[in-house]
Amino acid sequence: MPATVHLAHGTIAAIGAYQDAPDGVVLRAPDSAYVVPGIVDTHVHINEPGRTTWEGFFSATEAAALGGATTLIDMPLNSIPPTTTVEHLRVKQRAAAGQLMVDVGYWGGAVPGNVADLEPLWEAGVFGFKCFLADSGVEEFPPLDREQFVTALREIARFDGLMIVHAEDAAVLAEAPAQPTRSYRDFVLSRPDAAETAAITQVLDGARETGARVHILHLSSARALDLIADARAEGLPVTVETCPHYLSFAAETIPDAAPQFKCCPPIRDSGNREALWQALRDGIIDCIVSDHSPATAEEKGRGDGDLQQAWGGVSGLQVGFSVLAQEARRRAISLASLSRWMSRNTADLVGLDRKGRIEVGADADLAVYDSGAEFRIEATRLAHRNPISAYDGIRYGGRVTRSIVRGNAIDVDRVDHTYGKELVRG
């Protein structure tokens, strides 16, 4: 609807008629544009400190701002040290100081041996705890076995925390064929649907046993949807996310030896993709996040096209909303629905009730999406530290043209890394 959003002191002060323009600075959007809540991306690997050559707070928050994301929650790996103790959290917070263009909060990590650190991390302001049920890819963040997982869940349930889970089953992966290959089809076979369904069953059983709140990260396999729907019907406290690359690409069109498309769990076929879109419509999947997991060209190119050796992760932080706006339009899904999945629902997941919404009293975090501004994605022109992206070379009809962070309008020609602030739970 046509409207004027009044901003004052970093918050939304009023929402009035379009003709109700105030005196002073006015930012106008063309008739082809929409003002939406700033994206709240709760799954981003910023990697600083320790692997800042992969990404860092400066480049990640700039990419976020240019893509309409005004809030990020940073994953506890692949930084060194990982965010598994309060001391390590403080190291990360010091590294971020003075580098934030958007607001940033942190997940903690649940790893073998740190059960005693979970409540102190929660009290220090992390938004929940990430764990793996299979190899994470970095030695400093090992997975939990079944007993360790339930022990951590029981502790997190005690203080009503949130466990977020990379749900792939180690035993299923160990049995899958994983020979060196340049074939994307063979790579998908090495990360089968059964790895996700087995791990998700374990997560749901753990929630049933302990009462802990659980969240399934980056759902790839539509074969797990019935499990999740049944758990919801049972009343288990489970939420689920998926990602733009699972909603945009299909395995049958991905070229071989193209590591920019490699991620774990993998991008599956087009039928699976459409089932994920339907699950969003049906409310089985709650939200969409980037799972921005970049690496250097050396890491992505490890093995010279061997997809088993290349680092797994898709870089899409700057372009995810614009990509999905077109994909949603192709499926007659409203921009309002997409915004809800990428802003309000993600904000609600982590308890940020002033983020992800255009309401009086909310933070003045906004993005302008212009459906008439076509663009071609060029990886070399993205703000990501490394110019590698699965979206490189694709043309889209519409893009984010402006972001506003707590009332500060981002100027793409004069970036300012003092706009963002550190977020803590509560």
Tab-separated table of C-alpha atoms in Angstrom:
chain	number	residue	atom	x	y	z
A	1	MET	CA	0.000	0.000	0.000
A	2	PRO	CA	1.164	3.577	-0.521
A	3	ALA	CA	2.385	4.995	2.785
A	4	THR	CA	4.864	7.250	4.532
A	5	VAL	CA	7.038	5.726	7.244
A	6	HIS	CA	8.232	8.314	9.751
A	7	LEU	CA	11.572	7.632	11.425
A	8	ALA	CA	12.873	9.366	14.553
A	9	HIS	CA	15.823	8.591	16.800
A	10	GLY	CA	16.457	5.257	15.131
A	11	THR	CA	12.925	3.919	15.471
A	12	ILE	CA	9.696	3.909	13.478
A	13	ALA	CA	7.729	6.811	14.934
A	14	ALA	CA	4.589	6.644	12.795
A	15	ILE	CA	3.111	5.108	9.649
A	16	GLY	CA	0.858	7.498	7.761
A	17	ALA	CA	-0.760	8.142	4.423
A	18	TYR	CA	1.462	8.576	1.392
A	19	GLN	CA	0.582	12.276	1.280
A	20	ASP	CA	1.670	12.709	4.896
A	21	ALA	CA	5.247	13.676	4.042
A	22	PRO	CA	7.170	15.385	6.852
A	23	ASP	CA	9.431	18.392	6.669
A	24	GLY	CA	13.149	17.708	6.422
A	25	VAL	CA	14.897	14.786	4.795
A	26	VAL	CA	12.623	12.599	2.686
A	27	LEU	CA	13.744	9.441	0.909
A	28	ARG	CA	11.371	8.630	-1.922
A	29	ALA	CA	11.017	5.303	-3.699
A	30	PRO	CA	9.769	4.966	-7.294
A	31	ASP	CA	6.359	3.437	-7.979
A	32	SER	CA	8.057	0.141	-8.872
A	33	ALA	CA	9.655	-0.110	-5.428
A	34	TYR	CA	8.558	-1.564	-2.100
A	35	VAL	CA	9.756	-0.710	1.391
A	36	VAL	CA	10.179	-3.892	3.431
A	37	PRO	CA	11.585	-4.612	6.883
A	38	GLY	CA	15.348	-5.049	6.926
A	39	ILE	CA	16.305	-8.693	6.473
A	40	VAL	CA	17.290	-10.519	9.658
A	41	ASP	CA	19.788	-13.164	8.579
A	42	THR	CA	20.310	-15.577	11.454
A	43	HIS	CA	22.775	-17.887	9.664
A	44	VAL	CA	25.993	-16.183	8.574
A	45	HIS	CA	29.591	-17.382	8.857
A	46	ILE	CA	31.675	-14.230	9.284
A	47	ASN	CA	34.818	-16.230	10.202
A	48	GLU	CA	36.680	-13.454	12.068
A	49	PRO	CA	39.049	-13.798	13.860
A	50	GLY	CA	41.177	-16.651	12.622
A	51	ARG	CA	39.897	-17.050	9.079
A	52	THR	CA	39.405	-13.413	8.121
A	53	THR	CA	40.842	-14.141	4.672
A	54	TRP	CA	37.615	-16.114	4.081
A	55	GLU	CA	35.362	-13.261	5.249
A	56	GLY	CA	35.322	-10.716	8.069
A	57	PHE	CA	33.066	-8.278	9.897
A	58	PHE	CA	33.991	-5.376	7.592
A	59	SER	CA	33.211	-7.151	4.316
A	60	ALA	CA	30.302	-9.261	5.594
A	61	THR	CA	28.358	-6.371	7.119
A	62	GLU	CA	28.919	-4.233	4.031
A	63	ALA	CA	27.622	-7.019	1.802
A	64	ALA	CA	24.646	-7.410	4.119
A	65	ALA	CA	23.781	-3.713	4.011
A	66	LEU	CA	24.016	-3.606	0.230
A	67	GLY	CA	21.663	-6.598	0.014
A	68	GLY	CA	18.996	-5.361	2.422
A	69	ALA	CA	20.091	-7.320	5.509
A	70	THR	CA	20.214	-5.040	8.532
A	71	THR	CA	20.741	-7.691	11.244
A	72	LEU	CA	23.093	-10.680	11.230
A	73	ILE	CA	23.565	-13.459	13.764
A	74	ASP	CA	27.061	-14.892	13.397
A	75	MET	CA	27.775	-18.614	13.600
A	76	PRO	CA	30.241	-19.897	16.249
A	77	LEU	CA	32.509	-21.478	13.625
A	78	ASN	CA	34.650	-21.075	11.382
A	79	SER	CA	36.385	-18.415	13.412
A	80	ILE	CA	39.384	-19.286	15.559
A	81	PRO	CA	38.699	-19.579	18.411
A	82	PRO	CA	35.115	-20.827	17.989
A	83	THR	CA	32.456	-19.230	20.192
A	84	THR	CA	32.300	-22.069	22.717
A	85	THR	CA	33.224	-20.163	25.899
A	86	VAL	CA	32.562	-16.675	27.231
A	87	GLU	CA	36.263	-15.907	26.820
A	88	HIS	CA	36.062	-16.839	23.133
A	89	LEU	CA	32.908	-14.726	22.746
A	90	ARG	CA	34.806	-11.724	24.094
A	91	VAL	CA	37.587	-12.329	21.552
A	92	LYS	CA	35.017	-12.213	18.752
A	93	GLN	CA	33.320	-9.095	20.127
A	94	ARG	CA	36.662	-7.278	20.310
A	95	ALA	CA	37.414	-8.288	16.718
A	96	ALA	CA	34.080	-6.836	15.552
A	97	ALA	CA	34.492	-3.462	17.248
A	98	GLY	CA	34.420	-0.549	14.793
A	99	GLN	CA	33.741	-2.772	11.769
A	100	LEU	CA	29.957	-3.124	11.750
A	101	MET	CA	27.737	-1.551	9.107
A	102	VAL	CA	24.698	-3.505	10.361
A	103	ASP	CA	23.698	-4.908	13.750
A	104	VAL	CA	25.358	-8.214	14.702
A	105	GLY	CA	24.676	-10.814	17.378
A	106	TYR	CA	26.236	-14.194	18.063
A	107	TRP	CA	25.377	-17.855	18.382
A	108	GLY	CA	27.287	-19.961	20.876
A	109	GLY	CA	28.564	-23.437	20.154
A	110	ALA	CA	27.834	-26.804	21.770
A	111	VAL	CA	30.809	-29.155	21.392
A	112	PRO	CA	32.100	-32.148	23.359
A	113	GLY	CA	33.222	-31.066	26.820
A	114	ASN	CA	31.660	-27.598	27.063
A	115	VAL	CA	28.349	-28.326	28.820
A	116	ALA	CA	29.481	-26.196	31.763
A	117	ASP	CA	30.044	-23.253	29.382
A	118	LEU	CA	26.536	-23.204	27.925
A	119	GLU	CA	24.685	-21.311	30.652
A	120	PRO	CA	27.485	-18.706	31.073
A	121	LEU	CA	27.374	-18.103	27.315
A	122	TRP	CA	23.577	-17.739	27.484
A	123	GLU	CA	23.916	-15.220	30.306
A	124	ALA	CA	26.570	-13.373	28.271
A	125	GLY	CA	24.009	-12.796	25.526
A	126	VAL	CA	24.344	-15.449	22.818
A	127	PHE	CA	21.079	-16.266	21.068
A	128	GLY	CA	21.387	-20.049	21.268
A	129	PHE	CA	23.803	-22.891	20.573
A	130	LYS	CA	24.857	-24.590	17.381
A	131	CYS	CA	25.944	-28.199	17.202
A	132	PHE	CA	26.838	-30.712	14.502
A	133	LEU	CA	25.836	-34.367	14.423
A	134	ALA	CA	28.535	-35.099	11.810
A	135	ASP	CA	31.952	-33.669	10.959
A	136	SER	CA	31.815	-29.866	10.759
A	137	GLY	CA	34.770	-29.568	8.397
A	138	VAL	CA	36.979	-27.775	10.946
A	139	GLU	CA	38.800	-29.624	13.702
A	140	GLU	CA	38.202	-26.989	16.382
A	141	PHE	CA	34.422	-27.567	16.253
A	142	PRO	CA	33.821	-31.332	16.626
A	143	PRO	CA	30.373	-32.959	16.491
A	144	LEU	CA	28.310	-34.311	19.372
A	145	ASP	CA	27.607	-38.022	19.610
A	146	ARG	CA	24.136	-39.198	20.668
A	147	GLU	CA	24.849	-39.180	24.393
A	148	GLN	CA	26.592	-35.797	24.280
A	149	PHE	CA	23.726	-34.363	22.246
A	150	VAL	CA	21.077	-35.375	24.783
A	151	THR	CA	23.250	-34.137	27.668
A	152	ALA	CA	23.627	-30.737	25.995
A	153	LEU	CA	19.900	-30.610	25.186
A	154	ARG	CA	18.997	-31.353	28.789
A	155	GLU	CA	21.250	-28.536	30.023
A	156	ILE	CA	19.876	-26.074	27.454
A	157	ALA	CA	16.301	-27.016	28.346
A	158	ARG	CA	17.075	-26.246	32.003
A	159	PHE	CA	17.524	-22.531	31.240
A	160	ASP	CA	15.108	-22.483	28.265
A	161	GLY	CA	17.785	-21.937	25.661
A	162	LEU	CA	17.689	-22.884	21.980
A	163	MET	CA	19.702	-25.592	20.234
A	164	ILE	CA	20.233	-25.157	16.488
A	165	VAL	CA	21.419	-28.261	14.669
A	166	HIS	CA	23.327	-29.103	11.513
A	167	ALA	CA	21.277	-32.232	10.933
A	168	GLU	CA	23.218	-34.801	8.935
A	169	ASP	CA	23.823	-38.246	10.417
A	170	ALA	CA	27.468	-39.318	10.672
A	171	ALA	CA	26.740	-43.046	10.311
A	172	VAL	CA	24.668	-42.577	7.149
A	173	LEU	CA	27.361	-40.367	5.633
A	174	ALA	CA	30.029	-42.944	6.475
A	175	GLU	CA	28.127	-45.584	4.505
A	176	ALA	CA	27.477	-43.375	1.459
A	177	PRO	CA	29.839	-43.523	-1.542
A	178	ALA	CA	32.263	-40.603	-1.316
A	179	GLN	CA	34.980	-41.342	-3.850
A	180	PRO	CA	36.827	-38.429	-5.490
A	181	THR	CA	34.587	-36.971	-8.167
A	182	ARG	CA	34.015	-33.940	-10.360
A	183	SER	CA	30.397	-35.036	-10.896
A	184	TYR	CA	27.799	-33.025	-9.019
A	185	ARG	CA	25.413	-35.985	-9.226
A	186	ASP	CA	27.959	-38.196	-7.460
A	187	PHE	CA	28.508	-35.544	-4.800
A	188	VAL	CA	24.769	-35.490	-4.040
A	189	LEU	CA	24.818	-39.284	-3.675
A	190	SER	CA	27.527	-38.875	-1.047
A	191	ARG	CA	25.175	-36.680	1.053
A	192	PRO	CA	21.892	-38.627	0.697
A	193	ASP	CA	18.448	-37.591	1.922
A	194	ALA	CA	18.693	-40.355	4.517
A	195	ALA	CA	21.485	-38.464	6.275
A	196	GLU	CA	19.074	-35.611	6.918
A	197	THR	CA	16.041	-37.697	7.832
A	198	ALA	CA	18.047	-39.841	10.286
A	199	ALA	CA	19.583	-36.789	11.971
A	200	ILE	CA	16.273	-34.939	12.145
A	201	THR	CA	14.701	-37.997	13.753
A	202	GLN	CA	17.464	-37.846	16.370
A	203	VAL	CA	16.848	-34.136	16.963
A	204	LEU	CA	13.106	-34.644	17.377
A	205	ASP	CA	13.651	-37.590	19.723
A	206	GLY	CA	15.965	-35.398	21.783
A	207	ALA	CA	13.408	-32.614	21.995
A	208	ARG	CA	10.757	-35.150	23.025
A	209	GLU	CA	13.013	-36.577	25.745
A	210	THR	CA	14.298	-33.288	27.197
A	211	GLY	CA	11.718	-30.640	26.305
A	212	ALA	CA	14.436	-28.471	24.742
A	213	ARG	CA	13.636	-26.021	21.968
A	214	VAL	CA	15.320	-27.121	18.756
A	215	HIS	CA	15.836	-25.548	15.335
A	216	ILE	CA	16.754	-27.437	12.148
A	217	LEU	CA	19.366	-25.574	10.133
A	218	HIS	CA	19.486	-25.311	6.322
A	219	LEU	CA	16.911	-27.982	5.482
A	220	SER	CA	17.743	-29.398	2.077
A	221	SER	CA	15.736	-32.617	1.825
A	222	ALA	CA	11.978	-32.474	1.322
A	223	ARG	CA	11.814	-36.087	2.512
A	224	ALA	CA	12.085	-34.797	6.080
A	225	LEU	CA	8.977	-32.608	5.813
A	226	ASP	CA	6.501	-35.255	6.999
A	227	LEU	CA	8.675	-35.926	10.064
A	228	ILE	CA	8.663	-32.240	10.887
A	229	ALA	CA	4.941	-31.810	10.268
A	230	ASP	CA	4.181	-34.758	12.566
A	231	ALA	CA	6.447	-33.306	15.253
A	232	ARG	CA	4.621	-30.001	15.005
A	233	ALA	CA	1.278	-31.745	15.322
A	234	GLU	CA	2.612	-33.521	18.397
A	235	GLY	CA	3.484	-30.143	19.921
A	236	LEU	CA	7.284	-30.483	19.911
A	237	PRO	CA	9.107	-27.123	20.094
A	238	VAL	CA	10.803	-27.331	16.674
A	239	THR	CA	11.416	-24.668	14.019
A	240	VAL	CA	13.014	-25.051	10.590
A	241	GLU	CA	14.903	-22.948	8.062
A	242	THR	CA	15.965	-23.358	4.457
A	243	CYS	CA	18.182	-21.261	2.168
A	244	PRO	CA	18.048	-19.323	-1.126
A	245	HIS	CA	20.312	-21.774	-2.947
A	246	TYR	CA	17.965	-24.677	-2.178
A	247	LEU	CA	15.038	-22.587	-3.448
A	248	SER	CA	16.772	-21.284	-6.590
A	249	PHE	CA	18.928	-24.033	-8.083
A	250	ALA	CA	18.374	-27.672	-9.019
A	251	ALA	CA	20.928	-30.476	-9.048
A	252	GLU	CA	20.221	-31.447	-12.652
A	253	THR	CA	21.304	-28.018	-13.931
A	254	ILE	CA	24.449	-27.599	-11.810
A	255	PRO	CA	27.620	-28.131	-13.850
A	256	ASP	CA	30.275	-30.621	-12.784
A	257	ALA	CA	33.487	-29.432	-11.118
A	258	ALA	CA	31.792	-26.187	-10.016
A	259	PRO	CA	32.631	-25.842	-6.303
A	260	GLN	CA	30.745	-22.546	-5.966
A	261	PHE	CA	27.586	-24.695	-5.788
A	262	LYS	CA	28.945	-27.147	-3.208
A	263	CYS	CA	27.281	-27.022	0.202
A	264	CYS	CA	26.332	-29.517	2.871
A	265	PRO	CA	23.627	-30.721	2.804
A	266	PRO	CA	23.599	-30.395	-0.989
A	267	ILE	CA	21.298	-28.714	-3.473
A	268	ARG	CA	18.883	-31.426	-4.646
A	269	ASP	CA	16.609	-31.797	-7.677
A	270	SER	CA	13.892	-29.487	-8.969
A	271	GLY	CA	11.036	-31.554	-7.527
A	272	ASN	CA	12.653	-31.299	-4.107
A	273	ARG	CA	13.034	-27.541	-4.607
A	274	GLU	CA	9.335	-27.072	-5.335
A	275	ALA	CA	8.418	-29.174	-2.286
A	276	LEU	CA	10.469	-26.793	-0.119
A	277	TRP	CA	8.569	-23.816	-1.545
A	278	GLN	CA	5.287	-25.584	-0.770
A	279	ALA	CA	6.463	-26.290	2.775
A	280	LEU	CA	7.074	-22.573	3.251
A	281	ARG	CA	3.532	-21.864	2.050
A	282	ASP	CA	2.180	-24.541	4.406
A	283	GLY	CA	4.105	-23.246	7.418
A	284	ILE	CA	6.207	-26.397	7.852
A	285	ILE	CA	9.367	-24.385	7.141
A	286	ASP	CA	9.457	-21.175	9.157
A	287	CYS	CA	12.164	-19.039	7.637
A	288	ILE	CA	14.831	-18.486	4.989
A	289	VAL	CA	18.458	-17.592	5.795
A	290	SER	CA	21.563	-17.226	3.666
A	291	ASP	CA	23.916	-19.759	5.312
A	292	HIS	CA	26.587	-17.494	3.844
A	293	SER	CA	29.679	-19.702	4.179
A	294	PRO	CA	32.494	-18.250	2.087
A	295	ALA	CA	36.098	-19.335	1.675
A	296	THR	CA	39.140	-18.324	-0.297
A	297	ALA	CA	39.598	-19.304	-3.937
A	298	GLU	CA	42.296	-21.707	-2.763
A	299	GLU	CA	39.885	-23.519	-0.434
A	300	LYS	CA	37.009	-23.564	-2.940
A	301	GLY	CA	39.355	-24.800	-5.645
A	302	ARG	CA	41.016	-27.477	-3.536
A	303	GLY	CA	41.205	-30.704	-5.527
A	304	ASP	CA	41.018	-28.942	-8.898
A	305	GLY	CA	37.337	-29.701	-9.389
A	306	ASP	CA	37.083	-32.670	-7.031
A	307	LEU	CA	33.890	-31.816	-5.160
A	308	GLN	CA	34.826	-34.019	-2.217
A	309	GLN	CA	37.885	-31.877	-1.508
A	310	ALA	CA	36.523	-28.371	-2.184
A	311	TRP	CA	35.276	-26.303	0.750
A	312	GLY	CA	31.486	-26.512	1.030
A	313	GLY	CA	29.526	-23.294	1.271
A	314	VAL	CA	27.545	-20.876	-0.898
A	315	SER	CA	28.232	-17.139	-0.788
A	316	GLY	CA	24.918	-15.319	-1.165
A	317	LEU	CA	24.624	-12.800	1.651
A	318	GLN	CA	24.389	-9.746	-0.616
A	319	VAL	CA	21.962	-11.138	-3.175
A	320	GLY	CA	19.655	-13.633	-1.443
A	321	PHE	CA	16.584	-11.436	-1.027
A	322	SER	CA	16.725	-10.063	-4.575
A	323	VAL	CA	17.179	-13.573	-6.009
A	324	LEU	CA	14.237	-14.967	-4.058
A	325	ALA	CA	11.971	-12.019	-4.835
A	326	GLN	CA	12.111	-13.071	-8.484
A	327	GLU	CA	11.778	-16.780	-7.648
A	328	ALA	CA	8.751	-16.017	-5.455
A	329	ARG	CA	7.176	-13.894	-8.181
A	330	ARG	CA	7.502	-16.806	-10.624
A	331	ARG	CA	5.449	-18.882	-8.174
A	332	ALA	CA	2.824	-16.196	-7.452
A	333	ILE	CA	4.119	-15.792	-3.896
A	334	SER	CA	3.799	-12.293	-2.471
A	335	LEU	CA	6.706	-10.106	-1.467
A	336	ALA	CA	5.020	-9.825	1.933
A	337	SER	CA	5.302	-13.590	2.428
A	338	LEU	CA	8.961	-13.602	1.415
A	339	SER	CA	9.635	-10.706	3.768
A	340	ARG	CA	7.943	-12.543	6.627
A	341	TRP	CA	10.126	-15.623	6.065
A	342	MET	CA	13.352	-13.580	5.876
A	343	SER	CA	12.691	-10.823	8.408
A	344	ARG	CA	9.936	-11.220	10.966
A	345	ASN	CA	10.162	-14.991	11.431
A	346	THR	CA	13.943	-14.955	11.772
A	347	ALA	CA	13.745	-12.057	14.231
A	348	ASP	CA	11.149	-13.964	16.244
A	349	LEU	CA	13.360	-17.070	16.225
A	350	VAL	CA	16.040	-15.222	18.196
A	351	GLY	CA	13.699	-13.035	20.242
A	352	LEU	CA	14.463	-9.692	18.549
A	353	ASP	CA	10.976	-8.214	18.794
A	354	ARG	CA	12.087	-4.779	17.521
A	355	LYS	CA	13.577	-6.203	14.322
A	356	GLY	CA	12.076	-7.553	11.107
A	357	ARG	CA	8.827	-5.561	11.124
A	358	ILE	CA	7.421	-2.185	10.083
A	359	GLU	CA	5.580	-1.190	13.240
A	360	VAL	CA	5.552	1.870	15.456
A	361	GLY	CA	8.271	1.423	18.068
A	362	ALA	CA	10.320	-1.049	16.037
A	363	ASP	CA	13.881	-0.287	15.030
A	364	ALA	CA	14.046	1.789	11.850
A	365	ASP	CA	15.620	-1.062	9.846
A	366	LEU	CA	14.305	-1.007	6.288
A	367	ALA	CA	15.173	-2.093	2.777
A	368	VAL	CA	13.952	-0.752	-0.554
A	369	TYR	CA	13.328	-3.443	-3.166
A	370	ASP	CA	12.794	-2.036	-6.667
A	371	SER	CA	11.069	-4.552	-8.916
A	372	GLY	CA	11.940	-2.390	-11.920
A	373	ALA	CA	15.705	-2.287	-11.330
A	374	GLU	CA	17.094	-5.235	-13.262
A	375	PHE	CA	20.633	-6.333	-12.534
A	376	ARG	CA	23.200	-8.953	-13.445
A	377	ILE	CA	25.137	-10.411	-10.548
A	378	GLU	CA	28.901	-10.170	-10.965
A	379	ALA	CA	30.862	-11.888	-8.229
A	380	THR	CA	33.797	-9.514	-8.676
A	381	ARG	CA	31.556	-6.537	-7.810
A	382	LEU	CA	30.050	-7.992	-4.635
A	383	ALA	CA	31.301	-6.764	-1.271
A	384	HIS	CA	32.120	-10.321	-0.160
A	385	ARG	CA	35.837	-10.661	0.529
A	386	ASN	CA	36.252	-13.434	-2.070
A	387	PRO	CA	34.682	-13.054	-5.548
A	388	ILE	CA	33.083	-16.498	-5.670
A	389	SER	CA	29.326	-17.006	-5.914
A	390	ALA	CA	26.900	-19.563	-7.315
A	391	TYR	CA	24.820	-16.613	-8.543
A	392	ASP	CA	27.602	-15.137	-10.687
A	393	GLY	CA	26.440	-14.118	-14.171
A	394	ILE	CA	22.704	-14.539	-13.551
A	395	ARG	CA	20.357	-11.664	-14.418
A	396	TYR	CA	17.444	-10.847	-12.131
A	397	GLY	CA	14.447	-8.556	-12.587
A	398	GLY	CA	14.541	-6.454	-9.433
A	399	ARG	CA	16.997	-5.753	-6.629
A	400	VAL	CA	17.506	-4.098	-3.278
A	401	THR	CA	18.502	-0.494	-3.964
A	402	ARG	CA	18.746	0.921	-0.445
A	403	SER	CA	19.035	-0.134	3.182
A	404	ILE	CA	18.381	1.828	6.359
A	405	VAL	CA	19.942	0.682	9.641
A	406	ARG	CA	18.242	2.191	12.718
A	407	GLY	CA	17.474	5.330	10.711
A	408	ASN	CA	20.858	5.560	8.971
A	409	ALA	CA	20.452	5.444	5.200
A	410	ILE	CA	23.280	3.428	3.660
A	411	ASP	CA	25.057	5.273	0.875
A	412	VAL	CA	26.729	2.785	-1.453
A	413	ASP	CA	29.294	5.392	-2.484
A	414	ARG	CA	30.225	6.379	1.086
A	415	VAL	CA	30.060	3.311	3.268
A	416	ASP	CA	30.266	3.811	7.012
A	417	HIS	CA	31.150	0.996	9.375
A	418	THR	CA	29.935	2.796	12.464
A	419	TYR	CA	26.201	2.306	11.804
A	420	GLY	CA	26.019	-1.200	13.245
A	421	LYS	CA	25.959	-2.186	16.882
A	422	GLU	CA	26.484	-5.368	18.840
A	423	LEU	CA	23.347	-7.254	19.828
A	424	VAL	CA	22.936	-9.452	22.874
A	425	ARG	CA	19.996	-11.589	23.867
A	426	GLY	CA	17.549	-9.884	26.196
